[in-house]
GROMACS .gro file of N, CA and C in nm:
model
  459
    1ASP      N    1   0.721  -2.071  -0.865
    1ASP     CA    2   0.699  -2.031  -0.761
    1ASP      C    3   0.660  -2.113  -0.620
    2GLY      N    4   0.560  -2.215  -0.639
    2GLY     CA    5   0.480  -2.298  -0.577
    2GLY      C    6   0.387  -2.226  -0.542
    3VAL      N    7   0.339  -2.059  -0.557
    3VAL     CA    8   0.194  -2.015  -0.507
    3VAL      C    9   0.094  -2.015  -0.657
    4GLU      N   10  -0.029  -2.083  -0.632
    4GLU     CA   11  -0.104  -2.053  -0.694
    4GLU      C   12  -0.138  -1.936  -0.713
    5GLY      N   13  -0.201  -1.912  -0.838
    5GLY     CA   14  -0.280  -1.782  -0.887
    5GLY      C   15  -0.179  -1.678  -0.900
    6GLY      N   16  -0.070  -1.689  -0.863
    6GLY     CA   17   0.056  -1.579  -0.850
    6GLY      C   18   0.004  -1.465  -0.772
    7GLY      N   19   0.110  -1.390  -0.715
    7GLY     CA   20   0.055  -1.270  -0.654
    7GLY      C   21   0.075  -1.313  -0.494
    8ASP      N   22   0.022  -1.234  -0.374
    8ASP     CA   23   0.047  -1.269  -0.276
    8ASP      C   24  -0.100  -1.334  -0.202
    9GLY      N   25  -0.213  -1.349  -0.292
    9GLY     CA   26  -0.335  -1.390  -0.221
    9GLY      C   27  -0.444  -1.314  -0.178
   10ALA      N   28  -0.411  -1.173  -0.191
   10ALA     CA   29  -0.497  -1.072  -0.095
   10ALA      C   30  -0.565  -1.091  -0.208
   11GLY      N   31  -0.580  -1.100  -0.315
   11GLY     CA   32  -0.726  -1.109  -0.428
   11GLY      C   33  -0.813  -1.204  -0.405
   12ASP      N   34  -0.738  -1.359  -0.374
   12ASP     CA   35  -0.806  -1.426  -0.354
   12ASP      C   36  -0.906  -1.415  -0.207
   13GLU      N   37  -0.874  -1.386  -0.128
   13GLU     CA   38  -0.904  -1.348   0.028
   13GLU      C   39  -1.030  -1.252  -0.015
   14GLU      N   40  -0.998  -1.182  -0.069
   14GLU     CA   41  -1.117  -1.081  -0.103
   14GLU      C   42  -1.226  -1.156  -0.155
   15GLU      N   43  -1.203  -1.244  -0.289
   15GLU     CA   44  -1.280  -1.305  -0.335
   15GLU      C   45  -1.360  -1.404  -0.234
   16ASP      N   46  -1.286  -1.480  -0.168
   16ASP     CA   47  -1.307  -1.578  -0.048
   16ASP      C   48  -1.439  -1.511   0.028
   17GLU      N   49  -1.422  -1.385   0.074
   17GLU     CA   50  -1.470  -1.307   0.167
   17GLU      C   51  -1.632  -1.269   0.117
   18SER      N   52  -1.652  -1.232  -0.005
   18SER     CA   53  -1.760  -1.211  -0.065
   18SER      C   54  -1.852  -1.334  -0.072
   19ASN      N   55  -1.833  -1.449  -0.077
   19ASN     CA   56  -1.871  -1.513  -0.045
   19ASN      C   57  -1.920  -1.612   0.064
   20LEU      N   58  -1.878  -1.565   0.203
   20LEU     CA   59  -1.896  -1.580   0.328
   20LEU      C   60  -2.019  -1.549   0.378
   21ASP      N   61  -2.099  -1.598   0.476
   21ASP     CA   62  -2.218  -1.566   0.555
   21ASP      C   63  -2.147  -1.431   0.614
   22PRO      N   64  -2.271  -1.333   0.670
   22PRO     CA   65  -2.238  -1.270   0.756
   22PRO      C   66  -2.183  -1.262   0.885
   23ALA      N   67  -2.198  -1.370   0.970
   23ALA     CA   68  -2.119  -1.422   1.094
   23ALA      C   69  -1.985  -1.464   1.034
   24ALA      N   70  -1.953  -1.547   0.921
   24ALA     CA   71  -1.828  -1.546   0.910
   24ALA      C   72  -1.745  -1.417   0.866
   25ARG      N   73  -1.803  -1.333   0.792
   25ARG     CA   74  -1.751  -1.225   0.754
   25ARG      C   75  -1.710  -1.135   0.898
   26LEU      N   76  -1.816  -1.165   0.958
   26LEU     CA   77  -1.796  -1.088   1.114
   26LEU      C   78  -1.651  -1.135   1.166
   27ALA      N   79  -1.659  -1.292   1.161
   27ALA     CA   80  -1.525  -1.310   1.272
   27ALA      C   81  -1.411  -1.293   1.189
   28LEU      N   82  -1.420  -1.262   1.060
   28LEU     CA   83  -1.290  -1.267   0.962
   28LEU      C   84  -1.216  -1.123   0.998
   29GLN      N   85  -1.342  -1.001   1.011
   29GLN     CA   86  -1.331  -0.888   1.046
   29GLN      C   87  -1.227  -0.871   1.167
   30ASN      N   88  -1.292  -0.947   1.285
   30ASN     CA   89  -1.265  -0.957   1.418
   30ASN      C   90  -1.103  -1.043   1.431
   31ARG      N   91  -1.074  -1.112   1.384
   31ARG     CA   92  -0.938  -1.182   1.353
   31ARG      C   93  -0.833  -1.073   1.286
   32ARG      N   94  -0.891  -0.990   1.178
   32ARG     CA   95  -0.822  -0.908   1.139
   32ARG      C   96  -0.778  -0.786   1.213
   33ILE      N   97  -0.863  -0.708   1.319
   33ILE     CA   98  -0.887  -0.656   1.402
   33ILE      C   99  -0.796  -0.699   1.515
   34GLU      N  100  -0.775  -0.818   1.530
   34GLU     CA  101  -0.677  -0.850   1.657
   34GLU      C  102  -0.553  -0.852   1.613
   35ALA      N  103  -0.529  -0.900   1.454
   35ALA     CA  104  -0.411  -0.905   1.442
   35ALA      C  105  -0.354  -0.752   1.381
   36ALA      N  106  -0.400  -0.706   1.370
   36ALA     CA  107  -0.331  -0.526   1.370
   36ALA      C  108  -0.305  -0.521   1.542
   37ARG      N  109  -0.421  -0.516   1.580
   37ARG     CA  110  -0.366  -0.509   1.728
   37ARG      C  111  -0.230  -0.565   1.794
   38ALA      N  112  -0.226  -0.679   1.757
   38ALA     CA  113  -0.099  -0.751   1.793
   38ALA      C  114  -0.017  -0.693   1.737
   39ALA      N  115  -0.015  -0.650   1.592
   39ALA     CA  116   0.110  -0.577   1.569
   39ALA      C  117   0.147  -0.449   1.613
   40ALA      N  118   0.026  -0.393   1.652
   40ALA     CA  119   0.079  -0.266   1.717
   40ALA      C  120   0.123  -0.293   1.827
   41ARG      N  121   0.119  -0.367   1.960
   41ARG     CA  122   0.170  -0.442   2.033
   41ARG      C  123   0.321  -0.469   2.016
   42LEU      N  124   0.342  -0.550   1.906
   42LEU     CA  125   0.434  -0.573   1.865
   42LEU      C  126   0.582  -0.432   1.840
   43LEU      N  127   0.502  -0.401   1.762
   43LEU     CA  128   0.565  -0.270   1.702
   43LEU      C  129   0.607  -0.125   1.845
   44GLU      N  130   0.544  -0.123   1.926
   44GLU     CA  131   0.539  -0.030   2.047
   44GLU      C  132   0.638  -0.132   2.148
   45SER      N  133   0.674  -0.257   2.117
   45SER     CA  134   0.742  -0.313   2.212
   45SER      C  135   0.875  -0.345   2.169
   46SER      N  136   0.907  -0.326   2.025
   46SER     CA  137   1.009  -0.295   1.963
   46SER      C  138   1.037  -0.189   1.970
   47GLU      N  139   0.976  -0.086   1.940
   47GLU     CA  140   1.022   0.079   1.996
   47GLU      C  141   1.061   0.126   2.136
   48ASN      N  142   1.045   0.010   2.224
   48ASN     CA  143   1.014   0.063   2.400
   48ASN      C  144   1.176  -0.030   2.397
   49ALA      N  145   1.227  -0.127   2.298
   49ALA     CA  146   1.304  -0.256   2.353
   49ALA      C  147   1.469  -0.149   2.373
   50GLY      N  148   1.518  -0.191   2.505
   50GLY     CA  149   1.648  -0.136   2.534
   50GLY      C  150   1.630   0.013   2.621
   51ARG      N  151   1.504   0.064   2.608
   51ARG     CA  152   1.493   0.183   2.684
   51ARG      C  153   1.421   0.131   2.846
   52ASP      N  154   1.467   0.279   2.938
   52ASP     CA  155   1.444   0.283   3.047
   52ASP      C  156   1.292   0.249   3.028
   53PRO      N  157   1.203   0.162   3.135
   53PRO     CA  158   1.067   0.134   3.162
   53PRO      C  159   1.025   0.233   3.225
   54CYS      N  160   1.068   0.340   3.270
   54CYS     CA  161   1.006   0.471   3.314
   54CYS      C  162   0.980   0.559   3.202
   55LEU      N  163   1.050   0.524   3.089
   55LEU     CA  164   1.022   0.634   2.968
   55LEU      C  165   0.895   0.573   2.826
   56PHE      N  166   0.851   0.452   2.896
   56PHE     CA  167   0.743   0.410   2.757
   56PHE      C  168   0.644   0.478   2.735
   57SER      N  169   0.617   0.435   2.610
   57SER     CA  170   0.468   0.554   2.560
   57SER      C  171   0.382   0.509   2.653
   58LYS      N  172   0.277   0.588   2.677
   58LYS     CA  173   0.141   0.533   2.716
   58LYS      C  174   0.131   0.523   2.868
   59ARG      N  175   0.245   0.610   2.937
   59ARG     CA  176   0.279   0.560   3.104
   59ARG      C  177   0.273   0.748   3.144
   60THR      N  178   0.225   0.731   3.266
   60THR     CA  179   0.225   0.813   3.367
   60THR      C  180   0.330   0.807   3.475
   61SER      N  181   0.313   0.931   3.544
   61SER     CA  182   0.391   0.968   3.709
   61SER      C  183   0.373   0.822   3.768
   62PHE      N  184   0.285   0.779   3.752
   62PHE     CA  185   0.204   0.722   3.874
   62PHE      C  186   0.245   0.556   3.851
   63ASP      N  187   0.295   0.514   3.700
   63ASP     CA  188   0.371   0.417   3.661
   63ASP      C  189   0.476   0.381   3.742
   64ILE      N  190   0.590   0.515   3.720
   64ILE     CA  191   0.726   0.511   3.787
   64ILE      C  192   0.710   0.429   3.914
   65ARG      N  193   0.845   0.315   3.923
   65ARG     CA  194   0.836   0.285   4.053
   65ARG      C  195   0.963   0.319   4.100
   66MET      N  196   0.958   0.401   4.182
   66MET     CA  197   1.079   0.470   4.249
   66MET      C  198   1.206   0.378   4.321
   67ASP      N  199   1.148   0.250   4.389
   67ASP     CA  200   1.217   0.140   4.422
   67ASP      C  201   1.319   0.094   4.298
   68GLN      N  202   1.274   0.127   4.204
   68GLN     CA  203   1.349   0.028   4.062
   68GLN      C  204   1.465   0.149   4.008
   69ILE      N  205   1.433   0.243   4.064
   69ILE     CA  206   1.559   0.339   3.956
   69ILE      C  207   1.678   0.362   4.061
   70GLU      N  208   1.765   0.307   3.967
   70GLU     CA  209   1.880   0.287   4.044
   70GLU      C  210   1.963   0.419   4.087
   71ASP      N  211   1.986   0.504   3.978
   71ASP     CA  212   2.048   0.629   3.999
   71ASP      C  213   1.923   0.749   4.042
   72LYS      N  214   1.935   0.761   4.173
   72LYS     CA  215   1.849   0.895   4.192
   72LYS      C  216   1.926   0.989   4.207
   73PRO      N  217   1.897   1.094   4.102
   73PRO     CA  218   1.959   1.230   4.132
   73PRO      C  219   1.948   1.318   4.251
   74TRP      N  220   1.801   1.310   4.292
   74TRP     CA  221   1.785   1.374   4.412
   74TRP      C  222   1.898   1.304   4.553
   75ASP      N  223   1.915   1.236   4.519
   75ASP     CA  224   1.960   1.155   4.653
   75ASP      C  225   2.168   1.201   4.629
   76ARG      N  226   2.178   1.234   4.486
   76ARG     CA  227   2.341   1.302   4.500
   76ARG      C  228   2.352   1.402   4.577
   77PRO      N  229   2.511   1.408   4.628
   77PRO     CA  230   2.535   1.541   4.712
   77PRO      C  231   2.553   1.637   4.611
   78PRO      N  232   2.523   1.764   4.686
   78PRO     CA  233   2.541   1.882   4.562
   78PRO      C  234   2.670   1.906   4.482
   79ASN      N  235   2.678   1.931   4.355
   79ASN     CA  236   2.760   1.971   4.299
   79ASN      C  237   2.780   2.126   4.341
   80PRO      N  238   2.902   2.154   4.356
   80PRO     CA  239   2.941   2.323   4.356
   80PRO      C  240   2.970   2.373   4.272
   81SER      N  241   3.052   2.268   4.163
   81SER     CA  242   3.077   2.384   4.025
   81SER      C  243   3.018   2.346   3.954
   82ASN      N  244   2.863   2.254   3.946
   82ASN     CA  245   2.780   2.306   3.864
   82ASN      C  246   2.622   2.320   3.940
   83PRO      N  247   2.626   2.469   3.984
   83PRO     CA  248   2.511   2.454   4.062
   83PRO      C  249   2.363   2.474   4.000
   84SER      N  250   2.355   2.473   3.854
   84SER     CA  251   2.244   2.459   3.806
   84SER      C  252   2.219   2.303   3.779
   85GLY      N  253   2.245   2.224   3.841
   85GLY     CA  254   2.237   2.094   3.838
   85GLY      C  255   2.344   1.976   3.897
   86GLY      N  256   2.326   1.879   3.898
   86GLY     CA  257   2.383   1.776   3.953
   86GLY      C  258   2.346   1.704   4.101
   87GLY      N  259   2.199   1.742   4.090
   87GLY     CA  260   2.146   1.660   4.193
   87GLY      C  261   2.142   1.727   4.353
   88GLY      N  262   2.085   1.630   4.463
   88GLY     CA  263   2.119   1.702   4.579
   88GLY      C  264   1.979   1.758   4.654
   89ASP      N  265   1.931   1.824   4.499
   89ASP     CA  266   1.782   1.931   4.546
   89ASP      C  267   1.659   1.835   4.534
   90VAL      N  268   1.593   1.803   4.631
   90VAL     CA  269   1.521   1.734   4.594
   90VAL      C  270   1.385   1.812   4.551
   91THR      N  271   1.369   1.946   4.548
   91THR     CA  272   1.259   1.987   4.501
   91THR      C  273   1.251   2.037   4.354
   92GLU      N  274   1.362   1.978   4.296
   92GLU     CA  275   1.380   1.991   4.172
   92GLU      C  276   1.296   1.857   4.063
   93TYR      N  277   1.274   1.785   4.192
   93TYR     CA  278   1.215   1.662   4.129
   93TYR      C  279   1.068   1.627   4.174
   94PHE      N  280   1.025   1.684   4.315
   94PHE     CA  281   0.965   1.621   4.380
   94PHE      C  282   0.874   1.812   4.419
   95ASN      N  283   0.710   1.770   4.372
   95ASN     CA  284   0.640   1.925   4.454
   95ASN      C  285   0.588   1.908   4.509
   96TYR      N  286   0.534   2.027   4.590
   96TYR     CA  287   0.448   2.006   4.723
   96TYR      C  288   0.518   1.973   4.855
   97GLY      N  289   0.667   2.007   4.825
   97GLY     CA  290   0.765   1.944   5.004
   97GLY      C  291   0.753   1.771   5.038
   98MET      N  292   0.675   1.715   4.872
   98MET     CA  293   0.716   1.574   4.871
   98MET      C  294   0.862   1.524   4.878
   99ASP      N  295   0.909   1.401   4.920
   99ASP     CA  296   0.995   1.347   4.859
   99ASP      C  297   0.972   1.228   4.828
  100GLU      N  298   1.064   1.133   4.780
  100GLU     CA  299   1.033   0.975   4.738
  100GLU      C  300   0.929   0.890   4.788
  101HIS      N  301   0.938   0.916   4.918
  101HIS     CA  302   0.844   0.803   5.007
  101HIS      C  303   0.711   0.857   4.991
  102ASP      N  304   0.677   1.017   5.047
  102ASP     CA  305   0.592   1.110   5.022
  102ASP      C  306   0.529   1.052   4.916
  103TRP      N  307   0.603   1.059   4.760
  103TRP     CA  308   0.551   1.058   4.644
  103TRP      C  309   0.468   0.911   4.640
  104ALA      N  310   0.537   0.831   4.678
  104ALA     CA  311   0.516   0.683   4.682
  104ALA      C  312   0.359   0.639   4.740
  105GLU      N  313   0.326   0.698   4.845
  105GLU     CA  314   0.220   0.691   4.906
  105GLU      C  315   0.115   0.769   4.872
  106TYR      N  316   0.134   0.914   4.824
  106TYR     CA  317   0.028   0.959   4.711
  106TYR      C  318   0.001   0.924   4.619
  107ALA      N  319   0.082   0.839   4.518
  107ALA     CA  320   0.068   0.772   4.417
  107ALA      C  321  -0.009   0.676   4.440
  108GLU      N  322   0.016   0.582   4.535
  108GLU     CA  323  -0.070   0.436   4.583
  108GLU      C  324  -0.185   0.490   4.610
  109GLY      N  325  -0.215   0.614   4.661
  109GLY     CA  326  -0.353   0.657   4.743
  109GLY      C  327  -0.418   0.706   4.620
  110GLN      N  328  -0.368   0.763   4.526
  110GLN     CA  329  -0.442   0.804   4.420
  110GLN      C  330  -0.457   0.687   4.313
  111LEU      N  331  -0.357   0.597   4.277
  111LEU     CA  332  -0.432   0.487   4.204
  111LEU      C  333  -0.577   0.416   4.261
  112ALA      N  334  -0.547   0.371   4.404
  112ALA     CA  335  -0.675   0.322   4.481
  112ALA      C  336  -0.806   0.422   4.462
  113ILE      N  337  -0.823   0.524   4.456
  113ILE     CA  338  -0.898   0.624   4.435
  113ILE      C  339  -0.935   0.622   4.326
  114ARG      N  340  -0.854   0.616   4.222
  114ARG     CA  341  -0.895   0.612   4.032
  114ARG      C  342  -0.989   0.488   4.032
  115GLN      N  343  -0.899   0.346   4.070
  115GLN     CA  344  -0.956   0.243   4.014
  115GLN      C  345  -1.104   0.238   4.118
  116GLU      N  346  -1.133   0.281   4.231
  116GLU     CA  347  -1.239   0.246   4.318
  116GLU      C  348  -1.359   0.334   4.244
  117LEU      N  349  -1.315   0.461   4.154
  117LEU     CA  350  -1.402   0.542   4.079
  117LEU      C  351  -1.454   0.453   3.942
  118THR      N  352  -1.349   0.411   3.880
  118THR     CA  353  -1.388   0.291   3.774
  118THR      C  354  -1.488   0.165   3.819
  119ASP      N  355  -1.422   0.123   3.904
  119ASP     CA  356  -1.513  -0.007   3.935
  119ASP      C  357  -1.663   0.037   3.974
  120ALA      N  358  -1.673   0.157   4.056
  120ALA     CA  359  -1.813   0.192   4.097
  120ALA      C  360  -1.913   0.248   3.936
  121ALA      N  361  -1.834   0.342   3.870
  121ALA     CA  362  -1.913   0.348   3.763
  121ALA      C  363  -1.972   0.272   3.682
  122ARG      N  364  -1.852   0.145   3.669
  122ARG     CA  365  -1.901  -0.009   3.605
  122ARG      C  366  -2.005  -0.047   3.665
  123GLN      N  367  -1.992  -0.082   3.759
  123GLN     CA  368  -2.111  -0.123   3.850
  123GLN      C  369  -2.240  -0.039   3.905
  124LYS      N  370  -2.239   0.074   3.813
  124LYS     CA  371  -2.329   0.192   3.849
  124LYS      C  372  -2.390   0.177   4.023
  125ARG      N  373  -2.268   0.222   4.081
  125ARG     CA  374  -2.281   0.242   4.218
  125ARG      C  375  -2.199   0.328   4.261
  126PRO      N  376  -2.254   0.368   4.410
  126PRO     CA  377  -2.178   0.515   4.434
  126PRO      C  378  -2.025   0.455   4.526
  127PRO      N  379  -1.937   0.528   4.496
  127PRO     CA  380  -1.763   0.500   4.519
  127PRO      C  381  -1.791   0.475   4.685
  128ASP      N  382  -1.688   0.382   4.717
  128ASP     CA  383  -1.641   0.362   4.874
  128ASP      C  384  -1.597   0.478   4.902
  129PRO      N  385  -1.694   0.533   5.020
  129PRO     CA  386  -1.636   0.643   5.088
  129PRO      C  387  -1.496   0.588   5.194
  130GLY      N  388  -1.466   0.480   5.204
  130GLY     CA  389  -1.367   0.440   5.256
  130GLY      C  390  -1.229   0.469   5.179
  131ILE      N  391  -1.231   0.463   5.052
  131ILE     CA  392  -1.138   0.486   4.972
  131ILE      C  393  -1.148   0.630   4.898
  132VAL      N  394  -1.284   0.661   4.883
  132VAL     CA  395  -1.261   0.799   4.833
  132VAL      C  396  -1.363   0.899   4.903
  133PRO      N  397  -1.255   0.955   4.948
  133PRO     CA  398  -1.318   1.062   5.020
  133PRO      C  399  -1.423   1.199   4.968
  134VAL      N  400  -1.573   1.107   4.975
  134VAL     CA  401  -1.607   1.213   4.929
  134VAL      C  402  -1.715   1.287   5.021
  135VAL      N  403  -1.700   1.414   4.987
  135VAL     CA  404  -1.774   1.541   5.094
  135VAL      C  405  -1.908   1.591   5.009
  136PRO      N  406  -2.016   1.566   5.014
  136PRO     CA  407  -2.107   1.612   4.954
  136PRO      C  408  -2.169   1.727   4.983
  137ARG      N  409  -2.178   1.848   4.884
  137ARG     CA  410  -2.224   1.960   4.893
  137ARG      C  411  -2.380   1.979   4.883
  138ALA      N  412  -2.396   2.073   4.942
  138ALA     CA  413  -2.554   2.090   4.926
  138ALA      C  414  -2.554   2.206   4.812
  139PRO      N  415  -2.641   2.177   4.743
  139PRO     CA  416  -2.650   2.247   4.604
  139PRO      C  417  -2.723   2.410   4.652
  140ARG      N  418  -2.664   2.468   4.538
  140ARG     CA  419  -2.665   2.579   4.557
  140ARG      C  420  -2.784   2.654   4.535
  141GLN      N  421  -2.843   2.745   4.586
  141GLN     CA  422  -3.007   2.821   4.540
  141GLN      C  423  -2.911   2.913   4.482
  142GLN      N  424  -3.011   2.971   4.369
  142GLN     CA  425  -2.994   3.123   4.296
  142GLN      C  426  -3.101   3.180   4.349
  143GLY      N  427  -3.072   3.319   4.382
  143GLY     CA  428  -3.163   3.419   4.464
  143GLY      C  429  -3.215   3.451   4.367
  144GLU      N  430  -3.309   3.572   4.399
  144GLU     CA  431  -3.383   3.617   4.304
  144GLU      C  432  -3.346   3.714   4.196
  145ARG      N  433  -3.240   3.704   4.223
  145ARG     CA  434  -3.158   3.845   4.105
  145ARG      C  435  -3.119   3.710   3.997
  146VAL      N  436  -3.157   3.737   3.913
  146VAL     CA  437  -3.133   3.671   3.764
  146VAL      C  438  -3.064   3.740   3.669
  147ALA      N  439  -2.924   3.698   3.587
  147ALA     CA  440  -2.858   3.774   3.489
  147ALA      C  441  -2.943   3.774   3.346
  148VAL      N  442  -3.053   3.840   3.367
  148VAL     CA  443  -3.117   3.880   3.246
  148VAL      C  444  -3.130   3.969   3.184
  149ALA      N  445  -3.089   4.046   3.079
  149ALA     CA  446  -3.129   4.177   3.081
  149ALA      C  447  -3.254   4.210   3.061
  150ARG      N  448  -3.300   4.316   3.110
  150ARG     CA  449  -3.461   4.359   3.106
  150ARG      C  450  -3.521   4.467   2.991
  151ARG      N  451  -3.618   4.450   2.956
  151ARG     CA  452  -3.659   4.530   2.867
  151ARG      C  453  -3.767   4.621   2.893
  152ASP      N  454  -3.706   4.746   2.904
  152ASP     CA  455  -3.845   4.859   2.968
  152ASP      C  456  -3.930   4.879   2.807
  153GLY      N  457  -4.043   4.906   2.836
  153GLY     CA  458  -4.104   4.994   2.739
  153GLY      C  459  -4.197   4.884   2.607
   0.00000   0.00000   0.00000
């Protein structure tokens, strides 16, 4: 069948790996890890093929682009024949009195804050107060009373 040694060659690779120096063995392991990651990305991509991008796995509500949604149920007129649904009621889709535009503004601000906190932590610096509204609190001082049981006698 044109394959020397028969089989799939996996055994040959293991023999070859035992003869490698540590640096080459590490490089081989790194290539295998990267190949496994690529396979996982390919699998996730194939699982998501044809699906609404808003529903992809590992996504949050901050990833939803309201401007890319064609059918917005909260914009539909109310359906009197179906009081349990049918659109029109923005409170079924957004909380805290927000609408689509309020949510987009809030989400943009939250993403900026999260990015600044991540960057500040990586750079080992305090977050920019212009982005992250930090209000430092004075530390609480414990009073003289301590919650420890007394033993009399």
